[in-house]
Structures are given as C-alpha cells and as structure tokens.
mmCIF file of C-alpha atoms and ligand atoms in Angstrom:
data_model
loop_
_atom_site.group_PDB
_atom_site.id
_atom_site.type_symbol
_atom_site.label_atom_id
_atom_site.label_comp_id
_atom_site.label_asym_id
_atom_site.label_seq_id
_atom_site.Cartn_x
_atom_site.Cartn_y
_atom_site.Cartn_z
ATOM 1 C CA MET A 1 75.585 115.334 102.552
ATOM 2 C CA ARG A 2 74.863 112.671 99.990
ATOM 3 C CA SER A 3 77.115 110.689 97.641
ATOM 4 C CA LYS A 4 76.363 108.062 95.009
ATOM 5 C CA ALA A 5 78.683 105.612 93.239
ATOM 6 C CA ILE A 6 78.486 102.841 90.659
ATOM 7 C CA SER A 7 80.665 99.744 90.392
ATOM 8 C CA THR A 8 80.927 96.279 88.871
ATOM 9 C CA PRO A 9 82.398 92.824 89.618
ATOM 10 C CA ASN A 10 85.760 91.588 88.411
ATOM 11 C CA ILE A 11 87.019 88.192 87.308
ATOM 12 C CA ALA A 12 90.260 87.009 88.850
ATOM 13 C CA PHE A 13 92.965 85.441 86.658
ATOM 14 C CA ILE A 14 95.175 84.900 89.707
ATOM 15 C CA LYS A 15 92.817 84.147 92.581
ATOM 16 C CA TYR A 16 92.844 85.648 96.035
ATOM 17 C CA TRP A 17 92.388 82.824 98.552
ATOM 18 C CA GLY A 18 93.430 83.120 102.198
ATOM 19 C CA ASN A 19 94.664 85.900 104.450
ATOM 20 C CA ARG A 20 97.547 86.564 106.797
ATOM 21 C CA ASN A 21 95.012 88.523 108.868
ATOM 22 C CA ASP A 22 91.352 87.636 108.418
ATOM 23 C CA GLU A 23 89.850 90.613 110.233
ATOM 24 C CA LEU A 24 91.831 93.133 108.166
ATOM 25 C CA ARG A 25 91.701 91.036 104.993
ATOM 26 C CA LEU A 26 95.441 91.226 104.457
ATOM 27 C CA PRO A 27 96.024 88.606 101.744
ATOM 28 C CA MET A 28 98.631 85.831 101.875
ATOM 29 C CA ALA A 29 99.539 86.311 98.225
ATOM 30 C CA PRO A 30 98.939 88.837 95.438
ATOM 31 C CA SER A 31 96.060 88.405 92.980
ATOM 32 C CA LEU A 32 95.031 89.882 89.645
ATOM 33 C CA SER A 33 91.766 90.481 87.796
ATOM 34 C CA MET A 34 89.945 92.110 84.938
ATOM 35 C CA THR A 35 87.195 94.515 85.933
ATOM 36 C CA LEU A 36 83.918 93.819 84.100
ATOM 37 C CA ASP A 37 81.538 96.418 82.657
ATOM 38 C CA ARG A 38 78.396 94.834 84.106
ATOM 39 C CA PRO A 39 76.202 93.936 85.958
ATOM 40 C CA THR A 40 76.236 97.140 87.991
ATOM 41 C CA VAL A 41 75.717 98.042 91.626
ATOM 42 C CA LYS A 42 74.819 101.559 92.787
ATOM 43 C CA ILE A 43 75.207 102.741 96.359
ATOM 44 C CA THR A 44 74.061 105.940 98.020
ATOM 45 C CA VAL A 45 75.558 107.130 101.314
ATOM 46 C CA GLU A 46 73.771 109.848 103.283
ATOM 47 C CA ASP A 47 73.898 111.537 106.675
ATOM 48 C CA ALA A 48 71.410 110.003 109.107
ATOM 49 C CA ASP A 49 70.542 109.813 112.811
ATOM 50 C CA THR A 50 71.468 106.152 113.081
ATOM 51 C CA PHE A 51 73.359 103.591 111.012
ATOM 52 C CA SER A 52 71.200 101.766 108.447
ATOM 53 C CA VAL A 53 71.575 99.617 105.331
ATOM 54 C CA ARG A 54 68.777 99.043 102.828
ATOM 55 C CA SER A 55 68.902 96.946 99.697
ATOM 56 C CA PHE A 56 66.701 97.289 96.605
ATOM 57 C CA LEU A 57 66.132 94.845 93.772
ATOM 58 C CA VAL A 58 66.158 95.635 90.053
ATOM 59 C CA ASP A 59 62.380 96.254 90.069
ATOM 60 C CA GLY A 60 62.727 98.819 92.887
ATOM 61 C CA SER A 61 61.221 96.599 95.590
ATOM 62 C CA GLU A 62 63.071 96.355 98.877
ATOM 63 C CA LYS A 63 64.922 93.174 99.812
ATOM 64 C CA THR A 64 64.922 92.355 103.529
ATOM 65 C CA LEU A 65 68.505 92.075 104.682
ATOM 66 C CA LYS A 66 69.581 89.503 107.243
ATOM 67 C CA GLU A 67 70.981 90.809 110.537
ATOM 68 C CA LYS A 68 74.357 89.262 109.657
ATOM 69 C CA ASP A 69 74.500 91.209 106.372
ATOM 70 C CA ILE A 70 73.799 94.514 108.157
ATOM 71 C CA ASP A 71 76.396 93.579 110.749
ATOM 72 C CA ARG A 72 79.009 93.037 108.047
ATOM 73 C CA PHE A 73 78.391 96.552 106.704
ATOM 74 C CA ARG A 74 78.577 97.994 110.234
ATOM 75 C CA LYS A 75 81.914 96.265 110.894
ATOM 76 C CA VAL A 76 83.288 97.395 107.541
ATOM 77 C CA VAL A 77 82.357 101.032 108.237
ATOM 78 C CA THR A 78 84.065 100.786 111.649
ATOM 79 C CA LEU A 79 87.207 99.421 109.957
ATOM 80 C CA MET A 80 87.036 102.158 107.327
ATOM 81 C CA ARG A 81 86.971 104.783 110.104
ATOM 82 C CA ARG A 82 89.962 103.087 111.668
ATOM 83 C CA TYR A 83 91.895 103.250 108.403
ATOM 84 C CA LEU A 84 90.932 106.900 107.856
ATOM 85 C CA GLY A 85 92.392 107.567 111.314
ATOM 86 C CA THR A 86 95.794 106.365 110.076
ATOM 87 C CA ILE A 87 95.807 109.029 107.342
ATOM 88 C CA GLY A 88 94.810 111.902 109.604
ATOM 89 C CA ALA A 89 91.099 111.775 108.830
ATOM 90 C CA GLU A 90 89.706 110.391 112.112
ATOM 91 C CA ASP A 91 86.467 112.290 112.250
ATOM 92 C CA VAL A 92 85.471 112.759 108.637
ATOM 93 C CA LEU A 93 83.196 109.706 108.578
ATOM 94 C CA SER A 94 80.365 109.419 111.083
ATOM 95 C CA GLU A 95 79.026 106.010 112.141
ATOM 96 C CA SER A 96 75.514 107.328 111.592
ATOM 97 C CA ILE A 97 75.101 106.967 107.854
ATOM 98 C CA ALA A 98 72.327 105.549 105.717
ATOM 99 C CA ILE A 99 73.538 103.159 103.020
ATOM 100 C CA ALA A 100 71.226 102.200 100.134
ATOM 101 C CA VAL A 101 72.330 99.411 97.781
ATOM 102 C CA ARG A 102 70.798 98.882 94.325
ATOM 103 C CA SER A 103 72.179 95.748 92.708
ATOM 104 C CA HIS A 104 71.653 94.110 89.321
ATOM 105 C CA ILE A 105 73.678 91.081 90.414
ATOM 106 C CA PRO A 106 72.066 87.812 91.457
ATOM 107 C CA PRO A 107 73.505 87.131 94.933
ATOM 108 C CA ALA A 108 76.091 84.449 95.535
ATOM 109 C CA VAL A 109 76.478 82.873 92.118
ATOM 110 C CA GLY A 110 80.236 83.197 91.952
ATOM 111 C CA LEU A 111 79.944 86.545 90.211
ATOM 112 C CA ALA A 112 81.928 88.292 92.925
ATOM 113 C CA SER A 113 78.929 90.314 94.046
ATOM 114 C CA SER A 114 80.792 91.319 97.206
ATOM 115 C CA ALA A 115 83.520 92.824 94.996
ATOM 116 C CA ALA A 116 81.020 95.088 93.245
ATOM 117 C CA VAL A 117 79.200 95.998 96.466
ATOM 118 C CA PHE A 118 82.220 96.869 98.600
ATOM 119 C CA SER A 119 84.126 98.673 95.827
ATOM 120 C CA CYS A 120 80.960 100.696 95.302
ATOM 121 C CA LEU A 121 80.600 101.405 99.026
ATOM 122 C CA ALA A 122 84.261 102.504 99.236
ATOM 123 C CA LYS A 123 83.831 104.851 96.287
ATOM 124 C CA ALA A 124 80.565 106.274 97.680
ATOM 125 C CA ILE A 125 82.247 106.879 101.044
ATOM 126 C CA ALA A 126 85.223 108.549 99.331
ATOM 127 C CA GLY A 127 82.701 110.875 97.655
ATOM 128 C CA PHE A 128 80.873 111.417 100.928
ATOM 129 C CA ILE A 129 84.012 112.654 102.735
ATOM 130 C CA ARG A 130 85.712 114.361 99.800
ATOM 131 C CA GLU A 131 85.158 117.936 100.973
ATOM 132 C CA LYS A 132 87.043 117.141 104.167
ATOM 133 C CA LYS A 133 89.567 114.638 102.805
ATOM 134 C CA GLU A 134 90.369 113.804 99.178
ATOM 135 C CA LEU A 135 91.460 110.163 98.785
ATOM 136 C CA THR A 136 93.683 108.658 96.089
ATOM 137 C CA ASN A 137 92.458 105.542 94.270
ATOM 138 C CA LYS A 138 95.035 103.521 96.186
ATOM 139 C CA GLN A 139 93.455 104.718 99.458
ATOM 140 C CA VAL A 140 89.958 103.978 98.141
ATOM 141 C CA SER A 141 91.145 100.457 97.248
ATOM 142 C CA ILE A 142 92.214 99.963 100.873
ATOM 143 C CA LEU A 143 88.720 100.993 102.046
ATOM 144 C CA ALA A 144 87.221 98.507 99.573
ATOM 145 C CA ARG A 145 89.554 95.710 100.724
ATOM 146 C CA LEU A 146 88.188 96.015 104.263
ATOM 147 C CA GLY A 147 84.785 94.860 102.936
ATOM 148 C CA SER A 148 86.057 92.147 100.611
ATOM 149 C CA GLY A 149 89.598 91.548 99.368
ATOM 150 C CA SER A 150 88.583 91.209 95.733
ATOM 151 C CA ALA A 151 86.637 94.512 95.952
ATOM 152 C CA ALA A 152 89.923 96.441 96.095
ATOM 153 C CA ARG A 153 90.579 95.438 92.464
ATOM 154 C CA SER A 154 87.227 96.755 91.154
ATOM 155 C CA ILE A 155 88.180 100.324 92.098
ATOM 156 C CA PHE A 156 90.250 100.387 88.920
ATOM 157 C CA GLY A 157 89.138 99.784 85.366
ATOM 158 C CA GLY A 158 90.962 97.395 83.045
ATOM 159 C CA PHE A 159 93.376 95.039 84.749
ATOM 160 C CA SER A 160 94.509 95.385 88.339
ATOM 161 C CA THR A 161 96.283 93.560 91.122
ATOM 162 C CA LEU A 162 95.687 93.251 94.821
ATOM 163 C CA GLU A 163 99.198 93.665 96.175
ATOM 164 C CA GLU A 164 100.201 91.381 99.040
ATOM 165 C CA GLY A 165 102.233 94.132 100.741
ATOM 166 C CA ASN A 166 104.297 93.688 103.913
ATOM 167 C CA GLY A 167 103.349 93.910 107.554
ATOM 168 C CA MET A 168 100.208 93.496 109.619
ATOM 169 C CA GLU A 169 98.827 97.037 109.627
ATOM 170 C CA ILE A 170 95.467 97.970 108.150
ATOM 171 C CA GLU A 171 97.093 99.897 105.258
ATOM 172 C CA ASN A 172 99.507 97.111 104.279
ATOM 173 C CA SER A 173 97.709 95.835 101.145
ATOM 174 C CA TRP A 174 96.122 97.765 98.248
ATOM 175 C CA SER A 175 95.262 97.550 94.596
ATOM 176 C CA GLU A 176 97.209 98.773 91.564
ATOM 177 C CA GLN A 177 96.191 99.116 87.940
ATOM 178 C CA ILE A 178 98.437 97.316 85.427
ATOM 179 C CA ALA A 179 96.604 98.449 82.282
ATOM 180 C CA ASP A 180 93.413 100.422 81.701
ATOM 181 C CA GLU A 181 90.234 99.316 79.913
ATOM 182 C CA HIS A 182 91.490 100.491 76.505
ATOM 183 C CA HIS A 183 94.550 98.245 76.596
ATOM 184 C CA TRP A 184 93.005 94.918 75.521
ATOM 185 C CA ALA A 185 89.421 94.239 74.416
ATOM 186 C CA LEU A 186 88.647 91.030 76.282
ATOM 187 C CA TYR A 187 85.145 89.642 76.820
ATOM 188 C CA ASP A 188 83.824 87.500 79.656
ATOM 189 C CA PHE A 189 80.709 85.474 78.890
ATOM 190 C CA VAL A 190 79.567 84.550 82.372
ATOM 191 C CA THR A 191 77.792 81.191 82.216
ATOM 192 C CA ILE A 192 75.710 80.538 85.325
ATOM 193 C CA PRO A 193 74.383 76.990 85.671
ATOM 194 C CA ALA A 194 72.515 77.339 88.973
ATOM 195 C CA MET A 195 71.004 80.371 90.649
ATOM 196 C CA GLU A 196 70.969 78.899 94.154
ATOM 197 C CA GLU A 197 72.849 80.769 96.902
ATOM 198 C CA LYS A 198 76.129 79.159 97.923
ATOM 199 C CA LYS A 199 76.315 77.564 101.367
ATOM 200 C CA VAL A 200 79.732 78.675 102.538
ATOM 201 C CA GLY A 201 80.739 82.229 101.713
ATOM 202 C CA SER A 202 84.296 83.190 100.821
ATOM 203 C CA THR A 203 84.917 84.960 104.157
ATOM 204 C CA GLU A 204 84.616 81.618 105.988
ATOM 205 C CA GLY A 205 86.476 79.838 103.197
ATOM 206 C CA HIS A 206 89.492 82.148 103.408
ATOM 207 C CA ALA A 207 89.725 81.541 107.159
ATOM 208 C CA SER A 208 90.229 77.790 106.785
ATOM 209 C CA SER A 209 92.263 77.852 103.545
ATOM 210 C CA HIS A 210 95.508 77.305 105.486
ATOM 211 C CA SER A 211 94.337 73.840 106.529
ATOM 212 C CA SER A 212 94.822 72.469 103.006
ATOM 213 C CA PRO A 213 98.120 70.559 102.671
ATOM 214 C CA PHE A 214 98.515 72.265 99.279
ATOM 215 C CA TYR A 215 98.122 75.824 100.546
ATOM 216 C CA THR A 216 101.791 76.732 101.113
ATOM 217 C CA GLU A 217 102.750 75.434 97.696
ATOM 218 C CA ARG A 218 99.970 77.545 96.135
ATOM 219 C CA VAL A 219 101.156 80.734 97.820
ATOM 220 C CA GLN A 220 104.747 80.042 96.746
ATOM 221 C CA ALA A 221 103.763 79.434 93.123
ATOM 222 C CA ILE A 222 101.859 82.735 92.943
ATOM 223 C CA ARG A 223 104.582 84.738 94.648
ATOM 224 C CA SER A 224 107.471 83.266 92.712
ATOM 225 C CA ARG A 225 105.991 82.897 89.243
ATOM 226 C CA ARG A 226 102.263 83.016 88.440
ATOM 227 C CA GLN A 227 101.523 86.638 89.291
ATOM 228 C CA ARG A 228 104.528 87.787 87.225
ATOM 229 C CA GLU A 229 103.572 85.550 84.274
ATOM 230 C CA CYS A 230 100.031 86.881 84.341
ATOM 231 C CA ILE A 231 101.121 90.538 84.416
ATOM 232 C CA GLU A 232 103.486 89.866 81.522
ATOM 233 C CA ALA A 233 100.754 88.096 79.487
ATOM 234 C CA ILE A 234 98.470 91.105 79.934
ATOM 235 C CA ARG A 235 101.144 93.670 79.134
ATOM 236 C CA THR A 236 102.121 91.841 75.932
ATOM 237 C CA LYS A 237 98.524 90.766 75.125
ATOM 238 C CA ASP A 238 99.646 87.141 74.902
ATOM 239 C CA PHE A 239 96.337 85.276 75.160
ATOM 240 C CA GLU A 240 97.869 81.791 75.156
ATOM 241 C CA ALA A 241 100.088 82.664 78.105
ATOM 242 C CA LEU A 242 97.119 84.231 79.905
ATOM 243 C CA GLN A 243 95.069 81.096 79.323
ATOM 244 C CA ARG A 244 97.807 78.817 80.645
ATOM 245 C CA VAL A 245 98.429 80.673 83.887
ATOM 246 C CA THR A 246 94.746 81.496 84.561
ATOM 247 C CA GLU A 247 93.520 77.930 84.179
ATOM 248 C CA GLU A 248 96.465 76.587 86.191
ATOM 249 C CA ASP A 249 95.706 78.993 89.023
ATOM 250 C CA CYS A 250 91.947 78.390 88.963
ATOM 251 C CA LEU A 251 92.283 74.601 89.147
ATOM 252 C CA ASP A 252 94.906 74.965 91.859
ATOM 253 C CA MET A 253 92.626 77.184 93.979
ATOM 254 C CA HIS A 254 89.759 74.680 93.678
ATOM 255 C CA HIS A 255 92.142 71.871 94.624
ATOM 256 C CA VAL A 256 93.054 73.825 97.778
ATOM 257 C CA MET A 257 89.361 74.490 98.497
ATOM 258 C CA GLN A 258 88.490 70.797 98.126
ATOM 259 C CA THR A 259 91.311 69.715 100.430
ATOM 260 C CA GLN A 260 90.885 72.279 103.211
ATOM 261 C CA MET A 261 88.966 71.453 106.408
ATOM 262 C CA PRO A 262 86.016 71.508 106.093
ATOM 263 C CA PRO A 263 86.331 70.857 102.349
ATOM 264 C CA LEU A 264 84.619 73.299 99.988
ATOM 265 C CA GLN A 265 83.170 72.025 96.752
ATOM 266 C CA TYR A 266 81.991 75.020 94.756
ATOM 267 C CA LEU A 267 82.026 73.302 91.351
ATOM 268 C CA ASN A 268 79.249 70.982 90.248
ATOM 269 C CA ALA A 269 78.617 68.480 87.446
ATOM 270 C CA GLU A 270 77.404 71.281 85.163
ATOM 271 C CA THR A 271 80.634 73.246 85.714
ATOM 272 C CA HIS A 272 82.701 70.231 84.670
ATOM 273 C CA ARG A 273 80.503 69.538 81.679
ATOM 274 C CA ILE A 274 80.836 73.125 80.410
ATOM 275 C CA VAL A 275 84.620 73.156 80.983
ATOM 276 C CA ASP A 276 85.060 69.853 79.095
ATOM 277 C CA ALA A 277 82.894 71.088 76.228
ATOM 278 C CA ILE A 278 84.758 74.391 75.828
ATOM 279 C CA LYS A 279 88.104 72.573 75.878
ATOM 280 C CA GLU A 280 86.901 70.291 73.103
ATOM 281 C CA LEU A 281 85.609 73.202 71.021
ATOM 282 C CA ARG A 282 88.824 75.159 71.553
ATOM 283 C CA THR A 283 90.961 72.277 70.248
ATOM 284 C CA LYS A 284 88.681 71.558 67.314
ATOM 285 C CA GLU A 285 88.318 75.151 66.164
ATOM 286 C CA HIS A 286 91.600 76.667 67.428
ATOM 287 C CA LEU A 287 89.561 79.147 69.455
ATOM 288 C CA PRO A 288 91.220 81.648 71.753
ATOM 289 C CA VAL A 289 89.178 81.154 74.945
ATOM 290 C CA LEU A 290 89.934 80.469 78.601
ATOM 291 C CA PHE A 291 87.759 79.246 81.449
ATOM 292 C CA THR A 292 87.900 80.193 85.105
ATOM 293 C CA MET A 293 85.640 79.780 88.159
ATOM 294 C CA ASP A 294 85.488 81.709 91.436
ATOM 295 C CA ALA A 295 83.722 80.494 94.599
ATOM 296 C CA GLY A 296 80.730 79.028 92.776
ATOM 297 C CA PRO A 297 79.741 76.772 89.850
ATOM 298 C CA THR A 298 79.659 79.693 87.381
ATOM 299 C CA VAL A 299 82.045 79.362 84.429
ATOM 300 C CA HIS A 300 83.665 82.539 83.095
ATOM 301 C CA LEU A 301 84.537 82.180 79.412
ATOM 302 C CA VAL A 302 87.075 84.881 78.575
ATOM 303 C CA CYS A 303 88.153 85.580 74.999
ATOM 304 C CA PRO A 304 89.547 88.291 72.729
ATOM 305 C CA GLU A 305 87.626 89.713 69.744
ATOM 306 C CA GLU A 306 88.629 86.769 67.453
ATOM 307 C CA GLY A 307 86.839 84.267 69.666
ATOM 308 C CA ARG A 308 83.841 86.411 70.458
ATOM 309 C CA SER A 309 81.079 85.131 68.208
ATOM 310 C CA ALA A 310 81.917 81.407 68.538
ATOM 311 C CA VAL A 311 82.246 81.592 72.341
ATOM 312 C CA LEU A 312 79.031 83.571 72.651
ATOM 313 C CA SER A 313 77.097 80.983 70.596
ATOM 314 C CA PHE A 314 78.632 78.256 72.743
ATOM 315 C CA ALA A 315 77.529 80.007 75.961
ATOM 316 C CA HIS A 316 73.974 80.511 74.737
ATOM 317 C CA ALA A 317 73.762 76.860 73.678
ATOM 318 C CA GLN A 318 74.281 75.699 77.310
ATOM 319 C CA LYS A 319 70.875 74.497 78.479
ATOM 320 C CA GLY A 320 69.445 75.958 81.675
ATOM 321 C CA CYS A 321 72.257 78.513 82.024
ATOM 322 C CA THR A 322 71.873 82.250 82.530
ATOM 323 C CA ILE A 323 74.420 84.220 80.491
ATOM 324 C CA PHE A 324 75.846 87.645 81.226
ATOM 325 C CA GLU A 325 77.673 89.170 78.284
ATOM 326 C CA THR A 326 80.407 91.351 79.731
ATOM 327 C CA LYS A 327 83.643 92.952 78.630
ATOM 328 C CA VAL A 328 86.493 94.764 80.295
ATOM 329 C CA GLY A 329 85.092 97.718 82.246
ATOM 330 C CA SER A 330 86.143 101.072 83.632
ATOM 331 C CA GLY A 331 85.908 100.476 87.402
ATOM 332 C CA ALA A 332 84.113 102.286 90.203
ATOM 333 C CA SER A 333 83.065 105.911 89.799
ATOM 334 C CA LEU A 334 81.022 108.631 91.460
ATOM 335 C CA ILE A 335 77.699 109.480 89.865
ATOM 336 C CA GLY A 336 76.430 112.150 92.209
HETATM 337 O O1 PMV B 1 86.760 89.044 98.070
HETATM 338 P P1 PMV B 1 86.268 87.766 98.619
HETATM 339 O O2 PMV B 1 86.532 87.643 100.078
HETATM 340 O O3 PMV B 1 84.827 87.514 98.250
HETATM 341 O O4 PMV B 1 87.109 86.589 97.953
HETATM 342 C C1 PMV B 1 87.073 86.317 96.581
HETATM 343 C C2 PMV B 1 87.643 85.002 96.304
HETATM 344 C C3 PMV B 1 87.564 84.534 94.868
HETATM 345 O O5 PMV B 1 86.481 85.102 94.171
HETATM 346 C C4 PMV B 1 87.368 83.021 94.904
HETATM 347 C C5 PMV B 1 88.859 84.808 94.100
HETATM 348 C C6 PMV B 1 89.106 86.235 93.674
HETATM 349 O O6 PMV B 1 90.275 86.617 93.672
HETATM 350 O O7 PMV B 1 88.169 86.962 93.295
#
C-alpha cells in the first residue's frame, strides 16, 4: 500500500495559542484561518518493516532529520492510532510505515510549516487506510490536530476554524470550513525578513502560555467576541472588519507571548519597521490591507483584489526580505 498527499500552510486571523491538554493538543479557545495555495508539502506513506521518516529538499537531496523530529512523527502516529481506535478502526494503521516528506517551505520562519506538514501527513494516512476505513474531513482534521493544532485547519480550503469543543477526550476538537476558496479572493504576500530558524517552537510556547497574566483575558475575548466577529467579516466579505479583528488578535497574542514565562519575543526590528510602513501606506493611499504575524518575524500582508498591485510592490520593495506570493487555497488533497 502507498498513498500520497499534498498540502499547504494557512494564515490565522484568530490565533491558536495555548491548550487545555498539551499532549492531545486540545485548544483553550477557537481559532480561524485562511488556507494558502502555496508553498506546498507532499508526503508519501508506505508499508514498511519498521517506522521511518525521511525528508527531501526542493532539489531532491535528502535532509538529515534530528532524532527529536523523528520522535515527534512517531508520537503523532501513535496518537493517530489511538484516535482511530475510538472510531472502531484500531488496527487499520500499522506502526511500521515509511513516511517521506517533500517540502517547499523554509523551516521555522513563521510560515506555519508544521501546519502544512501535519495536515499533509493526516491526509496521506487517510488515503493509506481508506480501503479499510473511509474518514470524513472532520475526522482527518482531528488526525492533523494531533501533529499540530493549526494543521487541522489546512485540511479544508478557503476559510476554516479550529473548534474549541468540550471535554478532554482525543476527539474533542476539530476543524470546520466556514467558506470555500471561491468565496473571497484574498491574497497573502508573505514577507520574510530573516531566514534563521526560531529558537523556541510553538509546542513549547503553547505549554507556558498560561503563565501570562493576560492569558485568561485573551481566551475570554476570543470566546465571547473575536471569533464571531471574524466569521461574520468573512461571511459578509467586510475587509475593514476583518482587518480590525485580525490585527487586534495578532497584537494580543504577541503581548501574551512576551509576558509569559519564559517570555517569547518572535518579532524583531524588521517586523516592526514593515508593520509601521504598511500602516502609513494604508492611511495615505486608502489601501485595503491587513498585517498579521505568527510565531516568527514574518509579516503576512493580506489584501483583496483592489489592494493587490500596491501591496505586492510594497512587499517587493522591502530590502533583504524573501516574498511568497500566495492566495486563498483549496486545502489538503490526495494525489496518488
Ligand atoms: O499549530 P502550532 O502548534 O504550530 O501553533 C500555531 C500557532 C500560531 O501559528 C502562532 C497561531 C496559529 O493559529 O496558527
């Protein structure tokens, strides 16, 4: 048996930060994102004698994985088997599988590479077991969540949530699509100031998020208002409302990160410079554009068609930055 899938990152408008159960990645609050159309990750899953993970770069050469990276995959596959057990599919997935990852994403630059990788792995595994057990997209999103919370959202194209859910069981949080990729043509010009790998990954960051004195307030604001406002802005294609709630939530998440113990500073001087410059341009030219940053210094500049050419020129004018030109994408799919 052999199965192959393709997937992409997503950019969160309402950020996922912190869990009620770290091992199972059950989030404290709901989140929401737009799935991007690139860069892509492809994963092949095959029967094998022992468990293995191999990773290949764009040029086809093999990248040596660290023991801790292989371990993360092993743990995720064990959790996936555990979840499959809860839906009557205990034995459909063997622990002896060979996983091959082909990624076009530079690692750890705040481009949610774990979202693309684990949504892709979940989809490839769904394909791998499909003759024995057909999974719904909701079930595939649960598999993806076990690798990385944000990965659950990349299963769907367009705009999707990670639902908080209730309870402490493995199946108690999943992703839902609010609108597909044809609903609203938004672009994300991903502006990457530094290609260095980040020091503290989001898995560790989530675990200490609760230590910020502003954490409870953040969770309350998302639950009571922000998530709803964001869904409404997307449904009605109200870009100004989307900008307001996205920027509010992004700055709030970074405030929590900077005040948790140990503090996490993912933004750098370049991030702030780019954000200030886009704000100035937006006011001067009445441009529809919003900024948002995940766990890294990378600035995502999101705009509708009307802002496209001006925002793109702005992004390319940022010295020393790598730019990915992306738009709303169609989510994870099987390719073999
Ligand atoms: O899915 P994780 O564990 O890599 O967490 C992602 C966290 C953020 O990118 C900062 C926010 C988000 O919702 O994508």
